[in-house]
Amino acid sequence: MRRAGVLAAVFSLPGRYGIGDFGKCAYEFIDMLSGEGLRIWQVLPLNPIGYGHSPYQPYSSEAGDTVYIDLDSLYRDGLLRYLPDPVLSDSIKVDYEEARALKQPYFEEAYGNFSKTADYEEFVSQGWVYPYAVFHALKAKNNDLPWNEWPDQDREWITDRDPDSPVLSGLSDAIGLEMFLQYEFYKQWQQVRAYAHERGVLIMGDIPFYVGQDSLDVWANQEEFLLDSDGYPSFVAGVPPDYFAAEGQRWGNPIYDWEHMEENGFLFWENRLLYTAKLYDMIRIDHFRAFDTYWKVPRSCPTAMVGEWIEAPGYALFDKMLPLLSGTEIIAEDLGDMREEVYTLRDHYSFPGMNVLQFTLLDPGFKIRSNMFVYTGTHDNDTTLGWYRMQTPAEQRKVQIVLLGLQKEEEQRLEREQKWMQAVEELRHLREQLLKPEQAADTPAVSDELFLRMQQLAEITNHAPEPALAANGRIRLPGNVPPIPEEKIPQAFILRALRSEMETCIIPWQDILGLGSEARINVPGIVNEENWRSRMTGFAAFRAAVAEYGAAAKESGR
């Protein structure tokens, strides 16, 4: 089935309080997608963000980031007396600290007015909820230090998990508040998801392959990871140098102890995947290749340039997991330099792979399959307009030729250019031979045949083929076809993706709006204040742009 959708992190929506959340903006977004026949909303991980605001370094694989909780919903439930004024900001960047500071007192008020229900009790009975609330409270108690730098009595609480431990003295309110907020997060997200289903929209989530070192996942499951006696990773995760980063990417996540995981039937992964399947209809597994082989970097190495590939038990894991995930579609993020065995693993289970046009548009050797998700870019790419602007004029010309379908005309132009260059070289050679001083006295008259050949060559060289670039550096295309205006490049990429044979097309919201590098979500391998913050300031422009996208999707049979 041919279908189309949009990639948009929840934080990128224009929420009332400076960040996208589970409030009105999420429902409006779903309405826009549904109204245009777009059937998939792909989000980024919703877990509590960790270092550098990255959702790929979360504090838990199961907990949600409470910044997404909608205050209006708490008000409608009678838990708040009044609401704060909306944050009127035209900033294109999320200010997480400001959003949290604004919402926190209202969270505390709502908790004070909340009465436990059977639904709440059922939620908090899950094995991760209370330990996560303790983890959250102990981090605050210890000035946000990582768990393995806490005092021994705090870090060792997880061993017996005693709710009456002196370690938790004075923390009952903080623990109760966090459990309530996790309940509200889950309840509100399920309401958003149910509404999406009513409107014919599926939610596609993203599960990171690795978990964050400073997380409940590692603290509560230390035997599942390769850690030293102090709780630090013996080895860390990453990838070697590729087209994302010249020195590779050293992510710093701890490496799994796969031998131990196999012995216990992959229980850690079972819990992660089953809970993720409660949140999403479709799951994209980030860094899928690590189920085949993963890059193991010594913790002492400052980059990911030094490491080794280690085989992982991917077949054994999926043979165990897939029967438990019936009805949940799995998508393999298979981008980057891969060995053939990665694709064999992917295809063994018929998982769709990915095609990012920024990487493959100019790659004639890339194998396109219908069982693929095609993107213009992902959260790790520059926007398409930003990417295009970074290309040299010669590369931009190649992009234009492919987008305009001028490959045949370009081949003919190159043939003419080759013949012209050969004629110039041959004529130069003949003239040099005739003008050699040592031959001048004895040179016989030029033969008619040679004279005719030189005339032919001169005629060819007098008609130089049109250059690829004009004198001012502007692109010239075969047949003087006008190039696509720069600002229309994102739309041209979108049309190419929609018209491809690949069954599912997902476009980032920034490309739908035709935005430049200022709207980029993430630069891989770099921790800074710009990553993971890009947002819309309103829906007016997006509403018009997504209508064009939806119309094009319908025209392409999606």
Coordinates of C-alpha atoms in Angstrom, one line a residue:
M1 CA 0.0 0.0 0.0
R2 CA 1.4 3.4 -1.0
R3 CA 1.2 5.9 1.7
A4 CA 2.8 9.2 2.9
G5 CA 3.4 10.9 6.2
V6 CA 5.3 13.6 8.1
L7 CA 8.3 13.5 10.4
A8 CA 7.9 15.9 13.3
A9 CA 9.2 15.7 16.8
V10 CA 6.5 16.6 19.4
F11 CA 8.8 19.4 20.7
S12 CA 8.7 21.0 17.2
L13 CA 5.0 21.7 17.3
P14 CA 3.9 25.2 18.2
G15 CA 2.6 24.6 21.7
R16 CA 1.1 27.2 23.9
Y17 CA 3.9 27.2 26.4
G18 CA 7.1 27.5 24.2
I19 CA 7.3 23.8 23.4
G20 CA 5.2 21.3 21.5
D21 CA 3.2 19.0 23.8
F22 CA 0.2 16.7 24.1
G23 CA -2.2 19.7 24.0
K24 CA -4.2 21.4 21.2
C25 CA -1.2 21.6 18.9
A26 CA -0.9 17.8 18.7
Y27 CA -4.6 17.4 17.8
E28 CA -4.4 20.2 15.2
F29 CA -1.4 18.5 13.7
I30 CA -3.2 15.2 13.4
D31 CA -6.2 17.0 11.8
M32 CA -4.0 18.6 9.2
L33 CA -2.4 15.2 8.3
S34 CA -5.7 13.4 8.2
G35 CA -7.3 16.1 6.1
E36 CA -4.7 15.8 3.5
G37 CA -4.8 12.0 3.4
L38 CA -1.4 11.6 5.1
R39 CA -1.5 8.5 7.2
I40 CA 1.7 8.5 9.3
W41 CA 3.1 10.8 11.9
Q42 CA 6.7 9.9 12.8
V43 CA 7.9 11.3 16.1
L44 CA 11.3 11.2 17.8
P45 CA 11.7 9.4 21.2
L46 CA 9.5 10.8 23.9
N47 CA 11.7 9.6 26.8
P48 CA 13.1 12.0 29.4
I49 CA 15.9 13.8 27.5
G50 CA 19.4 13.6 28.9
Y51 CA 22.7 15.2 28.0
G52 CA 22.5 17.9 25.4
H53 CA 18.7 17.6 25.2
S54 CA 19.2 14.5 23.1
P55 CA 16.2 12.0 23.1
Y56 CA 18.8 9.4 22.2
Q57 CA 20.5 9.7 25.6
P58 CA 17.4 9.3 27.8
Y59 CA 17.1 8.7 31.5
S60 CA 14.8 5.8 30.8
S61 CA 13.5 3.7 27.9
E62 CA 10.0 3.6 29.4
A63 CA 9.4 6.8 31.2
G64 CA 8.2 9.8 29.3
D65 CA 9.5 13.4 29.4
T66 CA 7.0 15.3 31.5
V67 CA 7.6 18.5 29.6
Y68 CA 5.1 17.2 27.1
I69 CA 2.3 17.1 29.6
D70 CA -0.5 19.4 28.6
L71 CA -1.6 21.9 31.3
D72 CA -4.9 22.5 29.6
S73 CA -5.8 18.8 30.1
L74 CA -5.0 19.0 33.8
Y75 CA -7.2 22.1 34.0
R76 CA -10.1 20.3 32.3
D77 CA -9.7 17.4 34.7
G78 CA -10.2 19.8 37.6
L79 CA -6.6 19.6 38.9
L80 CA -5.7 23.3 38.3
R81 CA -7.6 26.4 39.3
Y82 CA -6.3 28.5 36.4
L83 CA -3.8 28.3 33.5
P84 CA -0.8 30.5 32.8
D85 CA -0.9 32.9 30.0
P86 CA 0.4 31.4 26.7
V87 CA 4.0 32.0 25.9
L88 CA 4.0 34.4 22.9
S89 CA 7.3 33.8 21.3
D90 CA 8.5 33.9 17.7
S91 CA 11.7 32.0 18.6
I92 CA 12.4 29.1 16.3
K93 CA 14.2 27.3 19.1
V94 CA 12.7 25.5 22.1
D95 CA 13.8 26.7 25.5
Y96 CA 13.5 23.5 27.5
E97 CA 14.5 25.1 30.8
E98 CA 12.0 27.9 30.4
A99 CA 9.2 25.5 29.5
R100 CA 10.0 23.2 32.5
A101 CA 10.1 26.2 34.9
L102 CA 6.8 27.4 33.7
K103 CA 5.0 24.1 34.0
Q104 CA 6.5 22.8 37.2
P105 CA 4.4 24.7 39.8
Y106 CA 1.3 23.7 37.9
F107 CA 2.4 20.1 38.0
E108 CA 2.8 20.3 41.7
E109 CA -0.6 21.9 42.1
A110 CA -2.2 19.2 40.0
Y111 CA -0.5 16.5 42.1
G112 CA -1.8 18.1 45.3
N113 CA -5.4 18.0 43.9
F114 CA -5.2 14.4 42.5
S115 CA -7.0 11.5 44.0
K116 CA -5.6 8.0 43.1
T117 CA -7.8 5.9 40.8
A118 CA -7.9 2.3 39.8
D119 CA -6.4 3.3 36.5
Y120 CA -3.6 5.1 38.3
E121 CA -2.9 2.1 40.5
E122 CA -2.8 -0.2 37.6
F123 CA -0.3 2.0 35.8
V124 CA 2.1 2.5 38.7
S125 CA 2.1 -1.3 39.4
Q126 CA 4.4 -1.7 36.3
G127 CA 7.8 -2.7 37.4
W128 CA 9.6 0.4 36.1
V129 CA 7.4 3.2 37.5
Y130 CA 8.4 3.3 41.1
P131 CA 12.2 2.7 40.5
Y132 CA 12.2 5.5 37.9
A133 CA 10.5 7.9 40.4
V134 CA 13.2 7.0 42.9
F135 CA 15.9 7.4 40.3
H136 CA 14.5 10.9 39.5
A137 CA 14.3 11.9 43.1
L138 CA 17.8 10.6 44.0
K139 CA 19.3 12.5 41.0
A140 CA 17.8 15.7 42.3
K141 CA 19.0 14.9 45.8
N142 CA 22.5 14.4 44.4
N143 CA 22.6 17.6 42.4
D144 CA 21.9 15.8 39.1
L145 CA 25.1 13.7 39.3
P146 CA 25.1 10.4 37.3
W147 CA 23.9 7.5 39.4
N148 CA 27.3 5.9 39.6
E149 CA 28.7 9.0 41.3
W150 CA 26.1 9.0 44.1
P151 CA 27.1 8.0 47.6
D152 CA 27.2 4.2 48.0
Q153 CA 24.0 3.9 50.0
D154 CA 22.1 5.8 47.3
R155 CA 23.5 4.0 44.3
E156 CA 22.9 0.6 46.0
W157 CA 19.2 1.2 46.8
I158 CA 18.4 -0.5 43.5
T159 CA 19.7 -3.8 44.8
D160 CA 16.8 -4.5 47.2
R161 CA 14.5 -1.5 46.2
D162 CA 13.2 -1.1 49.8
P163 CA 10.6 1.7 49.8
D164 CA 11.2 2.2 53.6
S165 CA 15.0 2.6 53.2
P166 CA 16.5 5.6 55.1
V167 CA 18.0 6.6 51.7
L168 CA 14.5 7.8 50.7
S169 CA 13.9 9.8 53.8
G170 CA 12.2 13.1 52.9
L171 CA 11.7 12.1 49.2
S172 CA 8.2 10.7 49.4
D173 CA 6.6 13.8 47.8
A174 CA 9.1 14.0 45.0
I175 CA 8.6 10.2 44.3
G176 CA 4.8 10.6 44.4
L177 CA 4.9 13.6 42.1
E178 CA 7.0 11.8 39.5
M179 CA 4.7 8.7 39.6
F180 CA 1.7 11.0 39.0
L181 CA 3.4 12.8 36.2
Q182 CA 4.4 9.6 34.5
Y183 CA 0.8 8.5 34.7
E184 CA -0.4 11.8 33.2
F185 CA 2.2 11.5 30.4
Y186 CA 1.0 8.0 29.5
K187 CA -2.7 8.9 29.8
Q188 CA -2.4 12.0 27.7
W189 CA -0.3 10.4 25.0
Q190 CA -2.7 7.5 24.7
Q191 CA -5.5 10.1 24.2
V192 CA -3.5 11.7 21.4
R193 CA -2.8 8.3 19.9
A194 CA -6.5 7.3 20.1
Y195 CA -7.5 10.5 18.4
A196 CA -4.9 9.8 15.6
H197 CA -6.5 6.4 15.1
E198 CA -10.0 8.0 14.8
R199 CA -8.6 10.3 12.1
G200 CA -6.9 7.4 10.3
V201 CA -3.3 8.4 11.3
L202 CA -0.7 5.9 12.6
I203 CA 2.0 7.0 15.0
M204 CA 5.5 5.8 14.1
G205 CA 7.9 5.9 17.0
D206 CA 11.7 5.7 17.2
I207 CA 13.5 3.4 19.6
P208 CA 17.2 4.0 20.1
F209 CA 19.3 0.9 19.9
Y210 CA 21.4 1.9 22.9
V211 CA 20.3 3.4 26.2
G212 CA 22.0 6.3 28.1
Q213 CA 24.6 5.5 30.7
D214 CA 23.0 7.8 33.3
S215 CA 19.6 6.1 33.1
L216 CA 17.3 3.8 35.0
D217 CA 18.0 1.2 32.3
V218 CA 21.6 0.9 33.3
W219 CA 21.2 1.5 37.0
A220 CA 18.6 -1.2 37.4
N221 CA 20.1 -3.7 35.0
Q222 CA 23.9 -3.4 35.5
E223 CA 24.4 -7.0 34.7
E224 CA 23.1 -6.4 31.1
F225 CA 26.0 -4.1 30.3
L226 CA 29.8 -4.2 30.1
L227 CA 30.6 -2.0 33.1
D228 CA 33.6 -1.7 35.4
S229 CA 33.4 -2.0 39.2
D230 CA 32.5 1.7 39.5
G231 CA 29.6 1.5 37.1
Y232 CA 31.4 3.2 34.2
P233 CA 31.3 1.6 30.7
S234 CA 34.3 -0.6 29.9
F235 CA 33.5 0.1 26.2
V236 CA 31.2 2.7 24.6
A237 CA 29.0 2.7 21.5
G238 CA 29.4 4.6 18.3
V239 CA 30.2 4.3 14.6
P240 CA 33.4 4.7 12.7
P241 CA 34.0 7.6 10.3
D242 CA 31.3 7.9 7.6
Y243 CA 29.4 10.6 5.7
F244 CA 27.9 11.9 8.9
A245 CA 31.1 12.5 10.7
A246 CA 34.8 12.4 9.6
E247 CA 36.0 11.1 13.0
G248 CA 33.1 8.8 13.5
Q249 CA 30.5 9.3 16.3
R250 CA 31.5 8.4 19.8
W251 CA 28.1 8.3 21.5
G252 CA 29.3 7.1 24.9
N253 CA 26.5 4.7 25.6
P254 CA 27.5 1.5 27.4
I255 CA 27.8 -1.7 25.3
Y256 CA 25.4 -4.6 26.0
D257 CA 26.6 -7.9 27.5
W258 CA 25.1 -9.9 24.8
E259 CA 26.3 -13.2 26.2
H260 CA 24.3 -12.5 29.4
M261 CA 21.3 -11.3 27.4
E262 CA 21.1 -14.5 25.5
E263 CA 21.3 -16.5 28.7
N264 CA 18.2 -14.8 30.1
G265 CA 16.2 -14.9 26.9
F266 CA 16.8 -11.2 26.0
L267 CA 14.5 -10.1 28.9
F268 CA 15.8 -6.5 28.8
W269 CA 14.9 -6.2 25.1
E270 CA 11.6 -7.9 25.6
N271 CA 10.6 -5.3 28.2
R272 CA 11.8 -2.4 26.1
L273 CA 10.1 -3.5 22.9
L274 CA 6.8 -4.5 24.4
Y275 CA 6.5 -1.2 26.3
T276 CA 7.4 0.7 23.1
A277 CA 4.7 -1.1 21.3
K278 CA 2.2 0.3 23.8
L279 CA 3.2 3.8 22.7
Y280 CA 3.4 3.5 18.9
D281 CA 1.8 1.6 16.0
M282 CA 5.1 1.4 14.1
I283 CA 8.6 1.2 15.5
R284 CA 11.7 2.4 13.7
I285 CA 14.7 0.8 15.2
D286 CA 17.5 3.3 15.2
H287 CA 21.0 1.9 14.3
F288 CA 19.6 -1.4 13.2
R289 CA 22.9 -2.5 11.9
A290 CA 24.1 -3.2 15.5
F291 CA 21.8 -6.2 15.6
D292 CA 24.3 -7.7 13.1
T293 CA 27.6 -6.1 14.1
Y294 CA 28.3 -3.2 16.5
W295 CA 31.2 -0.8 16.8
K296 CA 33.0 -1.4 20.2
V297 CA 35.1 1.6 21.3
P298 CA 37.4 1.5 24.3
R299 CA 36.2 4.1 26.8
S300 CA 39.6 5.7 26.9
C301 CA 39.4 6.7 23.2
P302 CA 38.3 10.3 22.7
T303 CA 36.9 9.6 19.2
A304 CA 35.2 6.6 17.5
M305 CA 38.1 6.2 15.0
V306 CA 39.5 3.3 17.1
G307 CA 37.3 0.3 17.7
E308 CA 36.3 -3.1 16.4
W309 CA 33.2 -4.7 14.8
I310 CA 31.6 -7.4 17.0
E311 CA 28.9 -9.7 15.9
A312 CA 25.5 -9.5 17.7
P313 CA 22.9 -12.3 18.1
G314 CA 20.3 -10.5 15.9
Y315 CA 18.6 -13.6 14.6
A316 CA 18.2 -15.1 18.0
L317 CA 16.7 -11.9 19.4
F318 CA 14.2 -11.3 16.6
D319 CA 13.1 -15.0 16.6
K320 CA 12.2 -14.4 20.2
M321 CA 10.7 -10.9 19.9
L322 CA 8.7 -10.9 16.8
P323 CA 6.0 -13.3 17.9
L324 CA 5.4 -11.0 20.9
L325 CA 5.1 -7.9 18.7
S326 CA 2.4 -9.2 16.4
G327 CA 0.6 -6.2 14.8
T328 CA 3.5 -3.8 15.3
E329 CA 5.4 -2.8 12.1
I330 CA 9.2 -2.7 12.5
I331 CA 11.3 -0.5 10.3
A332 CA 15.0 -0.9 10.1
E333 CA 17.2 2.2 10.0
D334 CA 19.9 0.8 7.7
L335 CA 21.7 4.0 6.7
G336 CA 25.5 4.3 6.4
D337 CA 28.2 1.9 5.3
M338 CA 26.9 -1.6 5.7
R339 CA 28.2 -5.1 5.2
E340 CA 25.9 -7.3 3.2
E341 CA 24.9 -9.4 6.2
V342 CA 23.0 -6.4 7.6
Y343 CA 20.7 -6.4 4.6
T344 CA 20.4 -10.2 4.8
L345 CA 19.2 -9.9 8.5
R346 CA 16.8 -7.1 7.5
D347 CA 15.4 -9.1 4.6
H348 CA 15.1 -12.3 6.5
Y349 CA 12.3 -10.7 8.5
S350 CA 11.0 -8.6 5.7
F351 CA 11.7 -5.4 7.6
P352 CA 11.4 -2.2 5.4
G353 CA 14.7 -0.3 5.1
M354 CA 15.3 3.4 4.5
N355 CA 16.3 5.6 1.6
V356 CA 17.4 9.2 2.2
L357 CA 17.5 11.1 -1.0
Q358 CA 20.3 13.4 0.1
F359 CA 22.5 10.3 0.2
T360 CA 21.2 8.4 -2.8
L361 CA 20.0 10.9 -5.4
L362 CA 23.4 10.9 -7.1
D363 CA 24.2 7.2 -6.4
P364 CA 23.3 5.2 -9.5
G365 CA 24.3 2.0 -7.7
F366 CA 21.8 2.4 -4.9
K367 CA 19.3 -0.5 -5.0
I368 CA 15.7 0.8 -4.7
R369 CA 13.0 -1.7 -3.4
S370 CA 9.3 -1.1 -3.0
N371 CA 9.7 -2.3 0.6
M372 CA 11.3 0.9 1.7
F373 CA 10.6 4.2 3.5
V374 CA 11.9 7.1 1.4
Y375 CA 12.9 10.4 3.1
T376 CA 14.3 13.6 1.8
G377 CA 16.3 13.7 5.0
T378 CA 16.1 12.7 8.7
H379 CA 16.6 14.3 12.0
D380 CA 20.4 13.8 11.5
N381 CA 20.5 15.6 8.2
D382 CA 20.5 19.2 7.3
T383 CA 17.3 20.4 5.8
T384 CA 17.2 19.7 2.0
L385 CA 17.5 23.4 1.3
G386 CA 20.4 23.7 3.7
W387 CA 22.1 20.6 2.2
Y388 CA 21.7 22.0 -1.3
R389 CA 23.2 25.3 -0.4
M390 CA 26.3 23.5 1.0
Q391 CA 27.0 21.8 -2.3
T392 CA 29.5 23.1 -4.9
P393 CA 28.0 24.6 -8.1
A394 CA 29.2 21.5 -9.9
E395 CA 27.3 19.2 -7.4
Q396 CA 24.2 21.4 -7.5
R397 CA 24.2 21.0 -11.3
K398 CA 24.3 17.2 -10.9
V399 CA 21.4 17.4 -8.6
Q400 CA 19.4 19.6 -11.0
I401 CA 20.1 17.2 -13.9
V402 CA 18.7 14.3 -12.0
L403 CA 15.7 16.2 -10.6
L404 CA 14.8 17.5 -14.1
G405 CA 15.5 14.1 -15.8
L406 CA 18.2 15.5 -18.1
Q407 CA 20.6 12.6 -17.7
K408 CA 20.4 11.6 -21.4
E409 CA 20.9 15.1 -22.6
E410 CA 23.9 15.5 -20.3
E411 CA 25.4 12.3 -21.7
Q412 CA 25.1 13.7 -25.2
R413 CA 26.6 17.0 -24.0
L414 CA 29.5 15.1 -22.4
E415 CA 30.0 13.2 -25.7
R416 CA 30.2 16.4 -27.6
E417 CA 32.6 17.8 -25.0
Q418 CA 34.8 14.7 -25.3
K419 CA 34.9 14.9 -29.1
W420 CA 35.8 18.6 -28.9
M421 CA 38.6 18.0 -26.4
Q422 CA 40.0 15.2 -28.6
A423 CA 39.9 17.5 -31.6
V424 CA 41.7 20.3 -29.8
E425 CA 44.4 17.9 -28.7
E426 CA 44.8 16.3 -32.1
L427 CA 44.9 19.7 -33.9
R428 CA 47.5 21.0 -31.4
H429 CA 49.6 17.9 -32.0
L430 CA 49.5 18.3 -35.8
R431 CA 50.4 21.9 -35.6
E432 CA 53.3 21.2 -33.3
Q433 CA 54.7 18.6 -35.7
L434 CA 54.5 20.9 -38.6
L435 CA 56.2 23.8 -36.8
K436 CA 59.2 21.8 -35.3
P437 CA 62.4 23.9 -36.2
E438 CA 64.4 20.8 -37.2
Q439 CA 61.8 19.8 -39.7
A440 CA 60.9 23.2 -41.1
A441 CA 63.5 23.1 -43.9
D442 CA 62.8 19.7 -45.1
T443 CA 59.0 19.7 -44.5
P444 CA 57.2 18.6 -47.6
A445 CA 54.0 20.2 -48.7
V446 CA 51.1 19.4 -46.6
S447 CA 49.2 16.6 -48.2
D448 CA 45.6 17.2 -49.2
E449 CA 44.5 14.5 -46.8
L450 CA 46.3 16.2 -43.9
F451 CA 45.1 19.6 -44.9
L452 CA 41.5 18.3 -45.0
R453 CA 41.9 16.7 -41.6
M454 CA 43.2 19.9 -40.1
Q455 CA 40.2 21.8 -41.6
Q456 CA 37.8 19.3 -40.0
L457 CA 39.5 19.6 -36.7
A458 CA 39.5 23.4 -36.8
E459 CA 35.8 23.4 -37.6
I460 CA 35.1 21.2 -34.6
T461 CA 37.2 23.3 -32.3
N462 CA 35.4 26.5 -33.4
H463 CA 32.2 25.2 -32.0
A464 CA 32.9 24.5 -28.3
P465 CA 30.2 22.7 -26.4
E466 CA 28.2 24.7 -23.9
P467 CA 30.0 24.8 -20.6
A468 CA 28.5 23.3 -17.4
L469 CA 28.9 26.6 -15.6
A470 CA 28.7 30.1 -16.9
A471 CA 31.5 32.6 -16.4
N472 CA 29.7 34.0 -13.3
G473 CA 29.6 30.5 -11.8
R474 CA 25.9 30.0 -12.4
I475 CA 24.6 26.6 -13.5
R476 CA 24.0 25.9 -17.2
L477 CA 21.9 22.9 -18.0
P478 CA 21.7 20.9 -21.3
G479 CA 19.5 22.6 -23.9
N480 CA 19.5 25.7 -21.8
V481 CA 16.8 24.3 -19.7
P482 CA 16.2 26.8 -16.8
P483 CA 17.4 25.4 -13.5
I484 CA 15.0 24.8 -10.6
P485 CA 15.1 27.9 -8.4
E486 CA 17.0 27.3 -5.1
E487 CA 13.9 27.8 -3.0
K488 CA 12.0 25.2 -5.0
I489 CA 14.6 22.4 -4.4
P490 CA 12.8 21.0 -1.3
Q491 CA 9.6 20.6 -3.3
A492 CA 11.5 18.9 -6.2
F493 CA 12.9 16.4 -3.7
I494 CA 9.5 15.8 -2.2
L495 CA 8.0 15.1 -5.6
R496 CA 10.8 12.7 -6.5
A497 CA 10.2 10.8 -3.2
L498 CA 6.4 10.7 -3.7
R499 CA 6.7 9.5 -7.3
S500 CA 9.2 6.7 -6.5
E501 CA 8.3 3.1 -6.3
M502 CA 9.0 2.9 -2.6
E503 CA 5.8 2.2 -0.7
T504 CA 6.1 4.7 2.1
C505 CA 7.2 8.3 1.9
I506 CA 8.0 10.4 5.0
I507 CA 9.0 14.0 4.7
P508 CA 10.4 16.2 7.6
W509 CA 8.2 19.2 8.4
Q510 CA 11.1 21.5 7.7
D511 CA 11.3 20.4 4.1
I512 CA 7.5 20.7 3.7
L513 CA 8.0 24.3 4.7
G514 CA 11.2 24.7 2.5
L515 CA 13.3 25.9 5.4
G516 CA 17.1 26.2 5.5
S517 CA 19.8 25.1 7.9
E518 CA 18.4 27.4 10.7
A519 CA 15.7 24.7 11.1
R520 CA 18.0 21.7 11.3
I521 CA 17.2 19.3 14.2
N522 CA 20.6 17.7 14.9
V523 CA 24.3 17.7 13.9
P524 CA 25.5 14.2 14.7
G525 CA 28.6 13.9 16.9
I526 CA 28.3 17.4 18.3
V527 CA 26.8 18.5 21.6
N528 CA 25.7 22.1 21.5
E529 CA 22.8 24.4 22.4
E530 CA 21.3 24.3 18.9
N531 CA 20.6 20.6 18.6
W532 CA 17.1 19.1 19.3
R533 CA 15.4 22.5 19.6
S534 CA 14.0 23.5 16.2
R535 CA 10.3 24.3 16.3
M536 CA 7.5 25.9 14.4
T537 CA 6.2 29.2 15.7
G538 CA 2.7 28.6 14.3
F539 CA 0.7 26.5 12.0
A540 CA -0.4 29.1 9.3
A541 CA 2.5 28.5 6.9
F542 CA 2.6 24.7 7.6
R543 CA -1.1 24.4 6.9
A544 CA -0.7 25.8 3.4
A545 CA 2.4 23.8 2.7
V546 CA 1.1 20.5 3.9
A547 CA -1.9 21.0 1.7
E548 CA 0.4 21.1 -1.3
Y549 CA 2.2 18.0 0.0
G550 CA -1.0 16.2 0.5
A551 CA -2.2 17.0 -3.0
A552 CA 1.0 15.8 -4.5
A553 CA 0.8 12.6 -2.5
K554 CA -2.6 11.9 -3.9
E555 CA -1.5 12.6 -7.4
S556 CA 1.3 10.0 -6.9
G557 CA -1.2 7.4 -5.8
R558 CA -0.5 7.7 -2.1

